[in-house]
XYZ file of N, CA, C and O in Angstrom:
348
model
N 57.179 94.127 51.136
C 56.963 95.074 50.273
C 55.861 94.737 49.466
O 54.958 95.457 49.205
N 55.781 93.470 49.008
C 54.570 93.165 47.995
C 53.287 93.209 48.738
O 52.291 93.730 47.820
N 53.179 92.956 50.044
C 51.853 93.005 50.683
C 51.496 94.625 50.774
O 50.237 94.782 50.467
N 52.409 95.214 50.951
C 52.249 96.762 50.915
C 51.682 97.342 49.663
O 50.782 97.969 49.657
N 52.337 96.906 48.503
C 51.961 97.100 47.214
C 50.501 96.796 46.822
O 49.721 97.459 46.257
N 50.346 95.516 47.242
C 48.819 95.061 47.239
C 47.748 95.804 47.712
O 46.810 96.233 47.416
N 48.192 96.266 49.064
C 47.343 96.970 49.907
C 47.099 98.336 49.281
O 46.026 98.885 49.398
N 48.122 98.827 48.832
C 48.112 100.148 48.254
C 47.267 100.227 47.016
O 46.464 101.001 46.820
N 47.255 99.135 46.065
C 46.471 99.079 44.889
C 45.282 98.811 45.237
O 44.221 99.542 44.699
N 44.789 98.054 46.206
C 43.294 97.951 46.666
C 42.770 99.262 47.196
O 41.721 99.630 46.866
N 43.581 99.913 47.960
C 43.286 101.103 48.349
C 43.047 102.229 47.350
O 42.007 102.972 47.513
N 43.658 102.165 46.440
C 43.439 103.123 45.233
C 42.093 102.783 44.542
O 41.649 103.613 44.074
N 41.901 101.617 44.428
C 40.825 100.987 43.905
C 39.624 101.550 44.553
O 38.551 102.143 44.115
N 39.640 101.597 45.740
C 38.573 101.853 46.808
C 38.315 103.376 46.506
O 37.291 103.857 46.534
N 39.331 104.078 46.513
C 39.436 105.655 46.400
C 38.642 105.978 45.275
O 37.988 106.792 45.070
N 38.974 105.226 43.982
C 38.439 105.260 42.758
C 36.781 105.220 43.052
O 36.100 106.049 42.513
N 36.406 104.060 43.697
C 35.106 103.828 43.585
C 34.259 104.900 44.462
O 33.178 105.248 44.197
N 34.913 105.282 45.587
C 34.362 106.211 46.488
C 34.180 107.548 45.685
O 33.258 108.272 45.773
N 35.316 107.989 44.988
C 35.391 109.466 44.409
C 34.404 109.244 43.229
O 33.780 110.627 42.936
N 34.056 108.226 42.612
C 33.225 108.265 41.582
C 31.707 108.452 41.946
O 30.961 109.061 41.319
N 31.465 107.988 43.378
C 30.089 108.091 43.818
C 29.863 109.551 44.634
O 28.947 109.605 45.190
N 30.787 110.136 44.953
C 30.825 111.322 46.009
C 31.311 112.592 45.259
O 32.148 112.393 44.301
N 30.863 113.766 45.729
C 31.513 115.042 45.466
C 32.646 115.284 46.173
O 33.385 116.449 45.634
N 33.047 114.561 47.125
C 34.327 115.069 47.908
C 35.390 113.852 47.707
O 35.131 112.681 47.172
N 36.511 114.428 47.904
C 37.660 113.331 47.794
C 37.611 112.316 49.028
O 37.292 112.846 50.102
N 37.846 111.260 48.693
C 37.833 110.112 49.911
C 38.955 110.395 50.971
O 39.987 111.025 50.486
N 38.611 110.251 52.106
C 39.794 110.321 53.032
C 40.565 109.051 53.342
O 39.700 107.934 53.632
N 41.782 109.127 53.150
C 42.596 107.803 53.346
C 43.492 108.083 54.458
O 44.220 109.031 54.384
N 43.262 107.314 55.422
C 44.261 107.292 56.596
C 45.239 106.526 56.467
O 45.178 105.200 56.100
N 46.557 106.794 56.628
C 47.751 106.090 56.286
C 48.931 106.142 57.305
O 49.156 107.240 57.800
N 49.320 104.913 57.726
C 50.346 105.001 58.787
C 51.621 105.915 58.118
O 51.896 105.681 56.838
N 52.293 106.496 58.932
C 53.313 107.530 58.618
C 54.413 106.570 57.573
O 54.977 107.065 56.579
N 54.576 105.435 58.023
C 55.839 104.537 57.299
C 55.186 104.444 55.850
O 56.027 104.178 55.041
N 53.813 104.540 55.741
C 53.221 104.192 54.227
C 52.985 105.553 53.464
O 52.670 105.451 52.319
N 53.166 106.509 54.153
C 52.978 107.696 53.455
C 53.528 108.103 52.171
O 53.110 108.500 51.249
N 54.908 107.901 52.338
C 55.608 108.166 50.932
C 55.141 107.210 49.714
O 54.973 107.708 48.637
N 54.764 106.146 50.112
C 54.232 105.149 48.929
C 52.969 105.556 48.431
O 52.401 105.602 47.128
N 52.060 106.040 49.352
C 50.685 106.473 49.050
C 50.974 107.683 48.255
O 50.160 108.015 47.309
N 51.788 108.841 48.595
C 51.791 110.027 47.845
C 52.318 109.855 46.564
O 51.747 110.300 45.655
N 53.261 108.793 46.452
C 53.718 108.442 45.106
C 52.544 107.646 44.229
O 52.573 108.234 42.994
N 51.912 106.844 44.724
C 50.782 106.248 44.045
C 49.700 107.207 43.544
O 49.366 107.148 42.456
N 49.412 108.075 44.453
C 48.373 108.933 44.138
C 48.972 110.206 43.131
O 47.953 110.792 42.629
N 50.180 110.228 43.064
C 50.752 111.164 41.963
C 50.812 110.595 40.689
O 50.984 111.359 39.553
N 50.416 109.423 40.412
C 50.637 108.560 39.049
C 49.438 109.152 38.266
O 48.498 109.561 38.705
N 49.701 109.193 36.912
C 48.602 109.714 36.131
C 47.498 108.681 36.169
O 47.560 107.665 36.298
N 46.171 109.406 36.020
C 44.860 108.491 36.374
C 44.599 108.113 37.857
O 43.564 107.463 38.031
N 45.574 108.399 38.692
C 45.292 108.079 40.013
C 44.148 109.084 40.504
O 44.020 110.112 40.249
N 43.244 108.308 41.589
C 42.358 109.296 42.016
C 42.619 110.488 42.879
O 43.736 110.370 43.560
N 41.893 111.432 43.296
C 42.226 112.394 44.144
C 41.746 111.715 45.397
O 40.725 111.083 45.539
N 42.616 112.154 46.389
C 42.214 111.680 47.980
C 42.840 112.664 48.758
O 43.785 113.394 48.604
N 42.058 112.664 50.003
C 42.571 113.613 51.043
C 43.287 112.435 51.961
O 42.854 111.591 52.384
N 44.661 112.765 52.196
C 45.450 111.771 53.099
C 45.661 112.362 54.367
O 46.352 113.397 54.395
N 45.605 111.544 55.400
C 46.029 111.941 56.793
C 46.908 110.913 57.132
O 46.524 109.638 57.244
N 48.171 111.285 57.587
C 49.020 110.262 58.062
C 49.475 110.555 59.586
O 49.335 111.729 60.032
N 49.625 109.311 60.296
C 49.950 109.416 61.697
C 50.487 108.093 61.789
O 50.466 106.989 61.085
N 50.915 107.766 63.279
C 51.348 106.504 63.550
C 50.142 105.673 63.677
O 49.114 106.013 63.928
N 50.471 104.387 63.609
C 49.383 103.189 63.542
C 48.576 103.408 64.788
O 47.364 103.336 64.736
N 49.013 103.587 66.050
C 48.341 103.770 67.212
C 47.219 104.794 67.210
O 46.138 104.617 67.644
N 47.720 106.110 66.605
C 46.842 107.068 66.488
C 45.867 106.715 65.599
O 44.690 107.235 65.743
N 46.014 106.216 64.474
C 45.159 105.814 63.518
C 44.110 104.979 64.078
O 42.794 105.058 63.925
N 44.521 104.005 64.724
C 43.498 103.013 65.598
C 42.686 103.951 66.285
O 41.381 103.620 66.333
N 43.213 104.833 67.273
C 42.377 105.619 67.921
C 41.135 106.405 67.294
O 40.050 106.602 67.511
N 41.787 107.013 66.241
C 40.837 107.841 65.284
C 39.729 107.049 64.743
O 38.528 107.343 64.818
N 39.904 105.663 64.143
C 39.068 104.910 63.757
C 37.923 104.628 64.911
O 36.601 104.471 64.676
N 38.466 104.336 66.085
C 37.598 103.921 67.073
C 36.835 105.202 67.609
O 35.550 104.923 68.041
N 37.260 106.302 67.399
C 36.553 107.444 67.605
C 35.509 107.892 66.656
O 34.670 108.848 66.797
N 35.561 107.177 65.441
C 34.409 107.206 64.589
C 34.875 108.301 63.395
O 33.999 108.790 62.588
N 36.288 108.718 63.119
C 36.708 109.435 62.000
C 36.167 108.501 60.577
O 36.207 107.214 60.622
N 35.525 109.369 59.721
C 34.776 108.827 58.716
C 35.696 108.562 57.682
O 35.771 109.163 56.517
N 36.739 107.709 57.780
C 37.674 107.391 56.810
C 37.058 106.478 55.761
O 36.432 105.392 56.125
N 37.531 106.546 54.533
C 36.991 105.751 53.433
C 38.040 104.500 53.476
O 37.497 103.529 53.056
N 39.143 104.793 53.611
C 40.169 103.598 53.458
C 41.372 103.978 54.658
O 41.640 105.032 55.110
N 41.735 102.900 55.154
C 42.625 103.149 56.395
C 43.742 102.159 55.968
O 43.515 100.843 55.720
N 45.177 102.558 55.971
C 46.196 101.889 55.636
C 47.187 101.767 56.815
O 47.787 102.740 57.319
N 47.262 100.526 57.650
C 48.041 100.407 58.849
C 49.331 99.575 58.373
O 49.382 98.953 57.688
N 50.144 100.045 59.544
C 51.393 99.387 59.215
C 51.736 97.924 59.854
O 52.774 97.350 59.605
N 50.836 97.376 60.457
C 50.868 95.979 61.074
C 49.755 95.283 60.934
O 48.647 95.857 61.275
N 49.775 93.992 60.983
C 48.633 93.118 60.826
C 47.959 93.110 62.058
O 46.847 92.866 62.104
N 48.502 93.253 63.137
C 47.946 93.086 64.562
C 46.850 94.181 64.730
O 45.829 94.055 65.223
N 47.190 95.333 64.215
C 46.189 96.483 64.416
C 45.040 96.294 63.542
O 44.068 96.487 63.792
N 45.256 95.755 62.287
C 44.177 95.493 61.420
C 43.148 94.488 62.092
O 42.217 94.696 62.134
N 44.017 93.333 62.549
C 43.077 92.257 63.212
C 42.395 92.753 64.377
O 41.151 92.516 64.548
N 42.925 93.584 65.123
C 42.218 94.297 66.291
C 40.943 95.052 65.919
O 39.810 94.875 66.287
N 41.266 95.900 64.763
C 40.063 96.675 64.515
C 39.045 95.880 63.707
O 37.665 96.207 63.964
N 39.331 94.859 62.967
C 38.352 94.050 62.411
C 37.546 93.176 63.587
O 36.415 93.025 63.264
N 38.242 92.773 64.656
C 37.482 92.260 65.683
C 36.507 93.066 66.294
O 35.344 92.729 66.702
N 36.894 94.356 66.289
C 36.067 95.280 67.110
C 34.715 95.868 66.153
O 33.948 96.270 66.620
């Protein structure tokens, strides 16, 4: 759970940075299992606005491969993250 919390904190910081330089809300792709935590974090006072799209990790990997312009991607397993990093 700590790893997820650190990842979520990093994602929120990235959203803040993107939101500051853009006129649109950043797009955050989140694994379904992480969606409740993402929603709770984005509901906190001072949290940046973001457009959140949730799906299974496999579907999110397919979307990233297809070129979806996500600003932040939160996946549920390290193998999928490593796969996308290699690609």
